[in-house]
Structure formats: C-alpha cells, structure tokens
C-alpha cells in the first residue's frame, strides 16, 4: 500500500518535525528572496506597507508569475532532499506503490481536468460573452506559456509531494490509519489558500472548494495507491487555468487568452464542482482503473510490517 511504503524509510516523528521546518524555510524564506528582492528594487522601503496583492502588481506580470513559482521549485528541491537524506526514502516510494511511476496515469489525470476546463470555459464564453475580454497578446502569452510549462508542474508537484506524499505517508504511519491523513492534509491544504485574494473577494465559503479539492486529490491517491493521478490533475488544473483565463482578483494574474471581468459571487459556482463534478471525476477514474474496497483504502488501518528495510538509493 502507498502509505505503508513509508515503513521502508525512517519514520520517527522528530524527522517529520525537522523536515517540515526545513521545507517551510526553503519555500517561504529562501525561495521567496528573489521575489522580495525584485519588489524591493522597484519600491524601496515602501515594500513594508504593501499587501501581498500590491506587491505582485508592482512587477511585470510574467516576471511576478515566474518569481512566485520559483519559491515552490525551491521548496520541491528541499522536500526531495528531506525525503532522500533525512528519511532515507526513495522518491519513487514517496510517489507510488507501483514498481515505477505510471506516466499514463499522470497524463490521464492531466487530460481529464484540462479537457473539462477548456470545454466549460468555451461554453461559459459563448453563453456570457459580456463577462470576458479577449486578453491575448502573442509575445507576452508565449513568454507566459514558456514559464508556465516549466514552473507550474514544479509548483503543483511541490504541493502534491508535500501533502499527498510526505504528510500523507507520515501522518498515516504515526496515526496508524488512513482517514486521519486524508482529513488533516486536506484541511491544511485548503487552509494555506486563506491568504489568496479570492478569499477576500468571495468570502470564506470558497474554503469549501479548496478543502474539497484537497479531499479529491487525497482520495485519488489512496484509492489508486499512488500520486500519479493527483500529480497530473493538479498540474492540468493550474496550467490550463493560467494560460486560458485570468481575473483581477485571482492568485495568478497572467497574460492569458481571456480575462474574466464579471463580478464574482460565492454560490453554486463553488459548491457544484465539489458536490457534483468531483464525484464524476472519481467515478471515471474508478471505472478506468477498477478501484474497489473503498472502505479499507480510505478508512482502514495502516499496520507496521514485520520486517523493515531502509531505502538505499533514490
């Protein structure tokens, strides 16, 4: 099982405590230094008075996008270092229970959300054209595409390896079950979006969407015994979203094809994905990969193997 593979590594609680601190410092401190330095060069000491949204608006859109995602890339490198050298675990074992990473699953997860996002955006655009502006400019868009194709998968992979990999396995081993890591990682994942401008604009109800998305990705990981579907799904959601549509009140304001100029509202647009669309995604994945034994895979116990071994190579 995916969580049980952590027993092949060093799983003492203090290693996870130190690991989280190291990753957080790399991500939020060292990884953010280039972004803060660039903003400081533009604003000087005034940087201390700016909100997060105002800071990002100081810089050219593509530069701000790149530097913001750079912090996640630094966090991912630190996380891989912690997994490999603090826990002596193979990166493959933090990714999947299969003998090797199934890239077909990554592509399937990517495709299912990418197609859904493109189709629903086109439908929305045709039904409510007054709510959108044609935002496409060739050169800025091509620069954005180059940045996004490289940096967005690093950003989403960092979040997946942190929550659905490192913490899912660590909490599963420490708690001895699967439901605790599923719930805890989903709530923490959603809570980290509290500082997104969407929360200020739409209110705390949007946390239903963020925590619900965490649950979706966690269920994918536990049912499929690996992170491949979640890795692809998360990357597809953020990459297509960054390239296709932007708005003044979103976390990523990009040189995308379209700009949503409608007045956002918190209601069915938030609840429908979680209550209807996400279960449909899970149904399609369950049929494709023949998932079964849902109760045990989501709520069963995680038992310590009789024999343990530490991974010797990455």
mmCIF file with all atom_site columns, C-alpha atoms in Angstrom, residues 89-278:
data_model
loop_
_atom_site.group_PDB
_atom_site.id
_atom_site.type_symbol
_atom_site.label_atom_id
_atom_site.label_alt_id
_atom_site.label_comp_id
_atom_site.label_asym_id
_atom_site.label_entity_id
_atom_site.label_seq_id
_atom_site.pdbx_PDB_ins_code
_atom_site.Cartn_x
_atom_site.Cartn_y
_atom_site.Cartn_z
_atom_site.occupancy
_atom_site.B_iso_or_equiv
_atom_site.pdbx_formal_charge
_atom_site.auth_seq_id
_atom_site.auth_comp_id
_atom_site.auth_asym_id
_atom_site.auth_atom_id
_atom_site.pdbx_PDB_model_num
ATOM 1   C CA . UNK A 1 89  ? 13.417  7.048  1.278   1.00 0.00 ? 89  UNK A CA 1
ATOM 2   C CA . UNK A 1 90  ? 13.313  6.589  -2.479  1.00 0.00 ? 90  UNK A CA 1
ATOM 3   C CA . UNK A 1 91  ? 11.483  9.366  -4.303  1.00 0.00 ? 91  UNK A CA 1
ATOM 4   C CA . UNK A 1 92  ? 9.627   6.627  -6.179  1.00 0.00 ? 92  UNK A CA 1
ATOM 5   C CA . UNK A 1 93  ? 8.291   5.249  -2.891  1.00 0.00 ? 93  UNK A CA 1
ATOM 6   C CA . UNK A 1 94  ? 7.024   8.710  -1.971  1.00 0.00 ? 94  UNK A CA 1
ATOM 7   C CA . UNK A 1 95  ? 5.261   8.812  -5.348  1.00 0.00 ? 95  UNK A CA 1
ATOM 8   C CA . UNK A 1 96  ? 3.646   5.435  -5.937  1.00 0.00 ? 96  UNK A CA 1
ATOM 9   C CA . UNK A 1 97  ? 3.286   1.871  -4.687  1.00 0.00 ? 97  UNK A CA 1
ATOM 10  C CA . UNK A 1 98  ? 3.874   0.582  -8.209  1.00 0.00 ? 98  UNK A CA 1
ATOM 11  C CA . UNK A 1 99  ? 7.280   -0.694 -9.353  1.00 0.00 ? 99  UNK A CA 1
ATOM 12  C CA . UNK A 1 100 ? 7.742   2.522  -11.322 1.00 0.00 ? 100 UNK A CA 1
ATOM 13  C CA . UNK A 1 101 ? 5.895   5.771  -11.851 1.00 0.00 ? 101 UNK A CA 1
ATOM 14  C CA . UNK A 1 102 ? 2.941   5.281  -14.227 1.00 0.00 ? 102 UNK A CA 1
ATOM 15  C CA . UNK A 1 103 ? 3.151   8.270  -16.557 1.00 0.00 ? 103 UNK A CA 1
ATOM 16  C CA . UNK A 1 104 ? -0.029  7.140  -18.301 1.00 0.00 ? 104 UNK A CA 1
ATOM 17  C CA . UNK A 1 105 ? -1.890  7.873  -15.078 1.00 0.00 ? 105 UNK A CA 1
ATOM 18  C CA . UNK A 1 106 ? -0.241  11.304 -14.853 1.00 0.00 ? 106 UNK A CA 1
ATOM 19  C CA . UNK A 1 107 ? -1.390  12.062 -18.403 1.00 0.00 ? 107 UNK A CA 1
ATOM 20  C CA . UNK A 1 108 ? -4.926  10.787 -17.679 1.00 0.00 ? 108 UNK A CA 1
ATOM 21  C CA . UNK A 1 109 ? -5.222  12.981 -14.589 1.00 0.00 ? 109 UNK A CA 1
ATOM 22  C CA . UNK A 1 110 ? -3.927  15.959 -16.569 1.00 0.00 ? 110 UNK A CA 1
ATOM 23  C CA . UNK A 1 111 ? -6.226  15.347 -19.527 1.00 0.00 ? 111 UNK A CA 1
ATOM 24  C CA . UNK A 1 112 ? -9.470  14.885 -17.615 1.00 0.00 ? 112 UNK A CA 1
ATOM 25  C CA . UNK A 1 113 ? -9.287  18.295 -15.932 1.00 0.00 ? 113 UNK A CA 1
ATOM 26  C CA . UNK A 1 114 ? -7.699  20.068 -18.922 1.00 0.00 ? 114 UNK A CA 1
ATOM 27  C CA . UNK A 1 115 ? -10.493 18.991 -21.283 1.00 0.00 ? 115 UNK A CA 1
ATOM 28  C CA . UNK A 1 116 ? -13.152 19.827 -18.693 1.00 0.00 ? 116 UNK A CA 1
ATOM 29  C CA . UNK A 1 117 ? -11.703 23.314 -18.089 1.00 0.00 ? 117 UNK A CA 1
ATOM 30  C CA . UNK A 1 118 ? -11.405 24.160 -21.797 1.00 0.00 ? 118 UNK A CA 1
ATOM 31  C CA . UNK A 1 119 ? -14.903 22.903 -22.642 1.00 0.00 ? 119 UNK A CA 1
ATOM 32  C CA . UNK A 1 120 ? -16.654 24.620 -19.730 1.00 0.00 ? 120 UNK A CA 1
ATOM 33  C CA . UNK A 1 121 ? -14.790 27.886 -20.375 1.00 0.00 ? 121 UNK A CA 1
ATOM 34  C CA . UNK A 1 122 ? -15.825 27.844 -24.044 1.00 0.00 ? 122 UNK A CA 1
ATOM 35  C CA . UNK A 1 123 ? -19.439 27.188 -23.057 1.00 0.00 ? 123 UNK A CA 1
ATOM 36  C CA . UNK A 1 124 ? -19.326 29.985 -20.480 1.00 0.00 ? 124 UNK A CA 1
ATOM 37  C CA . UNK A 1 125 ? -17.721 32.345 -23.009 1.00 0.00 ? 125 UNK A CA 1
ATOM 38  C CA . UNK A 1 126 ? -20.452 31.693 -25.567 1.00 0.00 ? 126 UNK A CA 1
ATOM 39  C CA . UNK A 1 127 ? -23.283 31.989 -23.049 1.00 0.00 ? 127 UNK A CA 1
ATOM 40  C CA . UNK A 1 128 ? -21.963 35.154 -21.370 1.00 0.00 ? 128 UNK A CA 1
ATOM 41  C CA . UNK A 1 129 ? -19.564 36.907 -23.791 1.00 0.00 ? 129 UNK A CA 1
ATOM 42  C CA . UNK A 1 130 ? -20.043 40.220 -21.987 1.00 0.00 ? 130 UNK A CA 1
ATOM 43  C CA . UNK A 1 131 ? -18.267 38.770 -18.938 1.00 0.00 ? 131 UNK A CA 1
ATOM 44  C CA . UNK A 1 132 ? -15.000 38.231 -20.804 1.00 0.00 ? 132 UNK A CA 1
ATOM 45  C CA . UNK A 1 133 ? -12.348 40.301 -22.545 1.00 0.00 ? 133 UNK A CA 1
ATOM 46  C CA . UNK A 1 134 ? -10.047 38.966 -25.255 1.00 0.00 ? 134 UNK A CA 1
ATOM 47  C CA . UNK A 1 135 ? -6.725  39.302 -23.443 1.00 0.00 ? 135 UNK A CA 1
ATOM 48  C CA . UNK A 1 136 ? -4.420  37.542 -25.923 1.00 0.00 ? 136 UNK A CA 1
ATOM 49  C CA . UNK A 1 137 ? -1.158  39.241 -26.924 1.00 0.00 ? 137 UNK A CA 1
ATOM 50  C CA . UNK A 1 138 ? 1.242   36.971 -28.804 1.00 0.00 ? 138 UNK A CA 1
ATOM 51  C CA . UNK A 1 139 ? 4.607   37.854 -27.245 1.00 0.00 ? 139 UNK A CA 1
ATOM 52  C CA . UNK A 1 140 ? 3.511   38.106 -23.578 1.00 0.00 ? 140 UNK A CA 1
ATOM 53  C CA . UNK A 1 141 ? 1.438   34.936 -23.997 1.00 0.00 ? 141 UNK A CA 1
ATOM 54  C CA . UNK A 1 142 ? 4.336   32.951 -25.477 1.00 0.00 ? 142 UNK A CA 1
ATOM 55  C CA . UNK A 1 143 ? 6.574   34.069 -22.617 1.00 0.00 ? 143 UNK A CA 1
ATOM 56  C CA . UNK A 1 144 ? 3.846   33.063 -20.158 1.00 0.00 ? 144 UNK A CA 1
ATOM 57  C CA . UNK A 1 145 ? 3.473   29.679 -21.864 1.00 0.00 ? 145 UNK A CA 1
ATOM 58  C CA . UNK A 1 146 ? 7.212   29.006 -21.639 1.00 0.00 ? 146 UNK A CA 1
ATOM 59  C CA . UNK A 1 147 ? 7.257   29.922 -17.941 1.00 0.00 ? 147 UNK A CA 1
ATOM 60  C CA . UNK A 1 148 ? 4.073   28.007 -17.157 1.00 0.00 ? 148 UNK A CA 1
ATOM 61  C CA . UNK A 1 149 ? 5.100   24.789 -18.914 1.00 0.00 ? 149 UNK A CA 1
ATOM 62  C CA . UNK A 1 150 ? 8.226   24.581 -16.765 1.00 0.00 ? 150 UNK A CA 1
ATOM 63  C CA . UNK A 1 151 ? 7.257   26.222 -13.493 1.00 0.00 ? 151 UNK A CA 1
ATOM 64  C CA . UNK A 1 152 ? 3.600   25.256 -12.941 1.00 0.00 ? 152 UNK A CA 1
ATOM 65  C CA . UNK A 1 153 ? 4.340   21.492 -12.811 1.00 0.00 ? 153 UNK A CA 1
ATOM 66  C CA . UNK A 1 154 ? 7.074   22.253 -10.260 1.00 0.00 ? 154 UNK A CA 1
ATOM 67  C CA . UNK A 1 155 ? 4.610   24.276 -8.175  1.00 0.00 ? 155 UNK A CA 1
ATOM 68  C CA . UNK A 1 156 ? 1.876   21.645 -8.270  1.00 0.00 ? 156 UNK A CA 1
ATOM 69  C CA . UNK A 1 157 ? 4.352   18.796 -7.745  1.00 0.00 ? 157 UNK A CA 1
ATOM 70  C CA . UNK A 1 158 ? 5.655   20.521 -4.628  1.00 0.00 ? 158 UNK A CA 1
ATOM 71  C CA . UNK A 1 159 ? 2.151   20.734 -3.189  1.00 0.00 ? 159 UNK A CA 1
ATOM 72  C CA . UNK A 1 160 ? 1.337   17.129 -4.116  1.00 0.00 ? 160 UNK A CA 1
ATOM 73  C CA . UNK A 1 161 ? 4.579   15.685 -2.756  1.00 0.00 ? 161 UNK A CA 1
ATOM 74  C CA . UNK A 1 162 ? 4.182   17.721 0.418   1.00 0.00 ? 162 UNK A CA 1
ATOM 75  C CA . UNK A 1 163 ? 0.533   16.902 1.140   1.00 0.00 ? 163 UNK A CA 1
ATOM 76  C CA . UNK A 1 164 ? -0.379  13.698 -0.704  1.00 0.00 ? 164 UNK A CA 1
ATOM 77  C CA . UNK A 1 165 ? 3.116   12.218 -0.414  1.00 0.00 ? 165 UNK A CA 1
ATOM 78  C CA . UNK A 1 166 ? 5.230   13.294 2.546   1.00 0.00 ? 166 UNK A CA 1
ATOM 79  C CA . UNK A 1 167 ? 2.492   14.250 5.015   1.00 0.00 ? 167 UNK A CA 1
ATOM 80  C CA . UNK A 1 168 ? 0.028   11.588 3.858   1.00 0.00 ? 168 UNK A CA 1
ATOM 81  C CA . UNK A 1 169 ? 2.567   8.851  4.476   1.00 0.00 ? 169 UNK A CA 1
ATOM 82  C CA . UNK A 1 170 ? 3.982   10.397 7.649   1.00 0.00 ? 170 UNK A CA 1
ATOM 83  C CA . UNK A 1 171 ? 0.624   11.003 9.301   1.00 0.00 ? 171 UNK A CA 1
ATOM 84  C CA . UNK A 1 172 ? -0.615  7.596  8.178   1.00 0.00 ? 172 UNK A CA 1
ATOM 85  C CA . UNK A 1 173 ? 2.320   5.871  9.861   1.00 0.00 ? 173 UNK A CA 1
ATOM 86  C CA . UNK A 1 174 ? 2.051   7.961  13.022  1.00 0.00 ? 174 UNK A CA 1
ATOM 87  C CA . UNK A 1 175 ? -1.762  7.675  13.306  1.00 0.00 ? 175 UNK A CA 1
ATOM 88  C CA . UNK A 1 176 ? -1.930  4.052  12.205  1.00 0.00 ? 176 UNK A CA 1
ATOM 89  C CA . UNK A 1 177 ? -4.866  4.690  9.871   1.00 0.00 ? 177 UNK A CA 1
ATOM 90  C CA . UNK A 1 178 ? -5.796  6.359  6.583   1.00 0.00 ? 178 UNK A CA 1
ATOM 91  C CA . UNK A 1 179 ? -8.660  8.680  7.441   1.00 0.00 ? 179 UNK A CA 1
ATOM 92  C CA . UNK A 1 180 ? -6.577  10.940 9.695   1.00 0.00 ? 180 UNK A CA 1
ATOM 93  C CA . UNK A 1 181 ? -4.007  11.803 6.998   1.00 0.00 ? 181 UNK A CA 1
ATOM 94  C CA . UNK A 1 182 ? -6.790  12.194 4.419   1.00 0.00 ? 182 UNK A CA 1
ATOM 95  C CA . UNK A 1 183 ? -8.702  14.724 6.534   1.00 0.00 ? 183 UNK A CA 1
ATOM 96  C CA . UNK A 1 184 ? -5.708  16.541 8.040   1.00 0.00 ? 184 UNK A CA 1
ATOM 97  C CA . UNK A 1 185 ? -3.821  17.005 4.767   1.00 0.00 ? 185 UNK A CA 1
ATOM 98  C CA . UNK A 1 186 ? -6.985  18.223 3.023   1.00 0.00 ? 186 UNK A CA 1
ATOM 99  C CA . UNK A 1 187 ? -7.730  20.797 5.726   1.00 0.00 ? 187 UNK A CA 1
ATOM 100 C CA . UNK A 1 188 ? -4.136  22.053 5.831   1.00 0.00 ? 188 UNK A CA 1
ATOM 101 C CA . UNK A 1 189 ? -4.007  22.179 2.027   1.00 0.00 ? 189 UNK A CA 1
ATOM 102 C CA . UNK A 1 190 ? -7.171  24.236 1.929   1.00 0.00 ? 190 UNK A CA 1
ATOM 103 C CA . UNK A 1 191 ? -6.113  26.464 4.817   1.00 0.00 ? 191 UNK A CA 1
ATOM 104 C CA . UNK A 1 192 ? -2.913  27.502 3.048   1.00 0.00 ? 192 UNK A CA 1
ATOM 105 C CA . UNK A 1 193 ? -5.133  29.222 0.467   1.00 0.00 ? 193 UNK A CA 1
ATOM 106 C CA . UNK A 1 194 ? -6.599  31.517 3.120   1.00 0.00 ? 194 UNK A CA 1
ATOM 107 C CA . UNK A 1 195 ? -4.257  34.301 2.000   1.00 0.00 ? 195 UNK A CA 1
ATOM 108 C CA . UNK A 1 196 ? -5.317  34.088 -1.652  1.00 0.00 ? 196 UNK A CA 1
ATOM 109 C CA . UNK A 1 197 ? -7.109  37.209 -2.925  1.00 0.00 ? 197 UNK A CA 1
ATOM 110 C CA . UNK A 1 198 ? -10.071 35.001 -3.888  1.00 0.00 ? 198 UNK A CA 1
ATOM 111 C CA . UNK A 1 199 ? -10.879 34.537 -0.200  1.00 0.00 ? 199 UNK A CA 1
ATOM 112 C CA . UNK A 1 200 ? -11.082 38.272 0.396   1.00 0.00 ? 200 UNK A CA 1
ATOM 113 C CA . UNK A 1 201 ? -13.236 38.704 -2.699  1.00 0.00 ? 201 UNK A CA 1
ATOM 114 C CA . UNK A 1 202 ? -15.617 35.761 -2.259  1.00 0.00 ? 202 UNK A CA 1
ATOM 115 C CA . UNK A 1 203 ? -15.521 35.121 1.472   1.00 0.00 ? 203 UNK A CA 1
ATOM 116 C CA . UNK A 1 204 ? -14.669 32.036 3.497   1.00 0.00 ? 204 UNK A CA 1
ATOM 117 C CA . UNK A 1 205 ? -17.199 29.892 1.660   1.00 0.00 ? 205 UNK A CA 1
ATOM 118 C CA . UNK A 1 206 ? -14.545 29.356 -1.012  1.00 0.00 ? 206 UNK A CA 1
ATOM 119 C CA . UNK A 1 207 ? -12.665 27.256 1.551   1.00 0.00 ? 207 UNK A CA 1
ATOM 120 C CA . UNK A 1 208 ? -15.249 24.551 0.785   1.00 0.00 ? 208 UNK A CA 1
ATOM 121 C CA . UNK A 1 209 ? -13.754 24.438 -2.712  1.00 0.00 ? 209 UNK A CA 1
ATOM 122 C CA . UNK A 1 210 ? -10.125 24.400 -1.547  1.00 0.00 ? 210 UNK A CA 1
ATOM 123 C CA . UNK A 1 211 ? -10.619 21.781 1.163   1.00 0.00 ? 211 UNK A CA 1
ATOM 124 C CA . UNK A 1 212 ? -12.877 19.792 -1.158  1.00 0.00 ? 212 UNK A CA 1
ATOM 125 C CA . UNK A 1 213 ? -10.139 19.808 -3.786  1.00 0.00 ? 213 UNK A CA 1
ATOM 126 C CA . UNK A 1 214 ? -7.701  18.538 -1.175  1.00 0.00 ? 214 UNK A CA 1
ATOM 127 C CA . UNK A 1 215 ? -10.114 15.713 -0.363  1.00 0.00 ? 215 UNK A CA 1
ATOM 128 C CA . UNK A 1 216 ? -10.473 14.867 -4.048  1.00 0.00 ? 216 UNK A CA 1
ATOM 129 C CA . UNK A 1 217 ? -6.699  14.653 -4.538  1.00 0.00 ? 217 UNK A CA 1
ATOM 130 C CA . UNK A 1 218 ? -6.300  12.668 -1.322  1.00 0.00 ? 218 UNK A CA 1
ATOM 131 C CA . UNK A 1 219 ? -8.991  10.163 -2.318  1.00 0.00 ? 219 UNK A CA 1
ATOM 132 C CA . UNK A 1 220 ? -7.323  9.761  -5.730  1.00 0.00 ? 220 UNK A CA 1
ATOM 133 C CA . UNK A 1 221 ? -4.023  8.997  -4.031  1.00 0.00 ? 221 UNK A CA 1
ATOM 134 C CA . UNK A 1 222 ? -5.379  6.487  -1.514  1.00 0.00 ? 222 UNK A CA 1
ATOM 135 C CA . UNK A 1 223 ? -7.701  4.675  -3.905  1.00 0.00 ? 223 UNK A CA 1
ATOM 136 C CA . UNK A 1 224 ? -5.088  4.456  -6.667  1.00 0.00 ? 224 UNK A CA 1
ATOM 137 C CA . UNK A 1 225 ? -2.215  3.603  -4.281  1.00 0.00 ? 225 UNK A CA 1
ATOM 138 C CA . UNK A 1 226 ? -0.074  6.375  -5.731  1.00 0.00 ? 226 UNK A CA 1
ATOM 139 C CA . UNK A 1 227 ? 0.112   10.068 -6.533  1.00 0.00 ? 227 UNK A CA 1
ATOM 140 C CA . UNK A 1 228 ? 0.234   9.890  -10.334 1.00 0.00 ? 228 UNK A CA 1
ATOM 141 C CA . UNK A 1 229 ? -3.403  10.868 -10.940 1.00 0.00 ? 229 UNK A CA 1
ATOM 142 C CA . UNK A 1 230 ? -3.203  13.695 -8.394  1.00 0.00 ? 230 UNK A CA 1
ATOM 143 C CA . UNK A 1 231 ? 0.072   14.979 -9.876  1.00 0.00 ? 231 UNK A CA 1
ATOM 144 C CA . UNK A 1 232 ? -1.437  15.135 -13.351 1.00 0.00 ? 232 UNK A CA 1
ATOM 145 C CA . UNK A 1 233 ? -4.794  16.539 -12.222 1.00 0.00 ? 233 UNK A CA 1
ATOM 146 C CA . UNK A 1 234 ? -3.259  19.350 -10.161 1.00 0.00 ? 234 UNK A CA 1
ATOM 147 C CA . UNK A 1 235 ? -0.825  20.306 -12.941 1.00 0.00 ? 235 UNK A CA 1
ATOM 148 C CA . UNK A 1 236 ? -3.580  20.284 -15.555 1.00 0.00 ? 236 UNK A CA 1
ATOM 149 C CA . UNK A 1 237 ? -5.871  22.443 -13.428 1.00 0.00 ? 237 UNK A CA 1
ATOM 150 C CA . UNK A 1 238 ? -3.272  25.133 -12.735 1.00 0.00 ? 238 UNK A CA 1
ATOM 151 C CA . UNK A 1 239 ? -1.526  25.099 -16.116 1.00 0.00 ? 239 UNK A CA 1
ATOM 152 C CA . UNK A 1 240 ? -4.639  25.337 -18.269 1.00 0.00 ? 240 UNK A CA 1
ATOM 153 C CA . UNK A 1 241 ? -6.131  27.861 -15.864 1.00 0.00 ? 241 UNK A CA 1
ATOM 154 C CA . UNK A 1 242 ? -3.042  30.087 -16.043 1.00 0.00 ? 242 UNK A CA 1
ATOM 155 C CA . UNK A 1 243 ? -2.964  30.021 -19.848 1.00 0.00 ? 243 UNK A CA 1
ATOM 156 C CA . UNK A 1 244 ? -6.678  30.207 -20.555 1.00 0.00 ? 244 UNK A CA 1
ATOM 157 C CA . UNK A 1 245 ? -8.249  32.743 -18.200 1.00 0.00 ? 245 UNK A CA 1
ATOM 158 C CA . UNK A 1 246 ? -7.310  35.349 -15.615 1.00 0.00 ? 246 UNK A CA 1
ATOM 159 C CA . UNK A 1 247 ? -9.052  37.969 -13.462 1.00 0.00 ? 247 UNK A CA 1
ATOM 160 C CA . UNK A 1 248 ? -8.043  40.926 -11.328 1.00 0.00 ? 248 UNK A CA 1
ATOM 161 C CA . UNK A 1 249 ? -8.969  39.107 -8.108  1.00 0.00 ? 249 UNK A CA 1
ATOM 162 C CA . UNK A 1 250 ? -7.226  35.732 -8.602  1.00 0.00 ? 250 UNK A CA 1
ATOM 163 C CA . UNK A 1 251 ? -3.956  34.490 -7.100  1.00 0.00 ? 251 UNK A CA 1
ATOM 164 C CA . UNK A 1 252 ? -2.332  34.289 -10.552 1.00 0.00 ? 252 UNK A CA 1
ATOM 165 C CA . UNK A 1 253 ? -2.950  37.309 -12.785 1.00 0.00 ? 253 UNK A CA 1
ATOM 166 C CA . UNK A 1 254 ? -1.457  36.249 -16.105 1.00 0.00 ? 254 UNK A CA 1
ATOM 167 C CA . UNK A 1 255 ? -1.204  37.244 -19.765 1.00 0.00 ? 255 UNK A CA 1
ATOM 168 C CA . UNK A 1 256 ? -3.800  34.589 -20.574 1.00 0.00 ? 256 UNK A CA 1
ATOM 169 C CA . UNK A 1 257 ? -6.118  34.258 -23.558 1.00 0.00 ? 257 UNK A CA 1
ATOM 170 C CA . UNK A 1 258 ? -9.199  35.545 -21.743 1.00 0.00 ? 258 UNK A CA 1
ATOM 171 C CA . UNK A 1 259 ? -9.875  37.863 -18.835 1.00 0.00 ? 259 UNK A CA 1
ATOM 172 C CA . UNK A 1 260 ? -12.968 37.414 -16.670 1.00 0.00 ? 260 UNK A CA 1
ATOM 173 C CA . UNK A 1 261 ? -14.396 40.864 -15.925 1.00 0.00 ? 261 UNK A CA 1
ATOM 174 C CA . UNK A 1 262 ? -17.619 39.699 -14.291 1.00 0.00 ? 262 UNK A CA 1
ATOM 175 C CA . UNK A 1 263 ? -18.389 40.414 -10.662 1.00 0.00 ? 263 UNK A CA 1
ATOM 176 C CA . UNK A 1 264 ? -17.633 37.159 -8.839  1.00 0.00 ? 264 UNK A CA 1
ATOM 177 C CA . UNK A 1 265 ? -20.159 35.686 -6.448  1.00 0.00 ? 265 UNK A CA 1
ATOM 178 C CA . UNK A 1 266 ? -19.936 32.861 -3.946  1.00 0.00 ? 266 UNK A CA 1
ATOM 179 C CA . UNK A 1 267 ? -22.632 30.292 -4.537  1.00 0.00 ? 267 UNK A CA 1
ATOM 180 C CA . UNK A 1 268 ? -23.275 27.389 -6.877  1.00 0.00 ? 268 UNK A CA 1
ATOM 181 C CA . UNK A 1 269 ? -20.047 28.097 -8.786  1.00 0.00 ? 269 UNK A CA 1
ATOM 182 C CA . UNK A 1 270 ? -18.177 26.990 -5.661  1.00 0.00 ? 270 UNK A CA 1
ATOM 183 C CA . UNK A 1 271 ? -20.442 24.171 -4.500  1.00 0.00 ? 271 UNK A CA 1
ATOM 184 C CA . UNK A 1 272 ? -21.144 22.470 -7.850  1.00 0.00 ? 272 UNK A CA 1
ATOM 185 C CA . UNK A 1 273 ? -17.549 21.353 -8.523  1.00 0.00 ? 273 UNK A CA 1
ATOM 186 C CA . UNK A 1 274 ? -17.207 19.821 -5.064  1.00 0.00 ? 274 UNK A CA 1
ATOM 187 C CA . UNK A 1 275 ? -20.655 18.204 -4.867  1.00 0.00 ? 275 UNK A CA 1
ATOM 188 C CA . UNK A 1 276 ? -21.184 17.111 -8.489  1.00 0.00 ? 276 UNK A CA 1
ATOM 189 C CA . UNK A 1 277 ? -18.141 17.479 -10.750 1.00 0.00 ? 277 UNK A CA 1
ATOM 190 C CA . UNK A 1 278 ? -15.577 15.960 -8.365  1.00 0.00 ? 278 UNK A CA 1
#
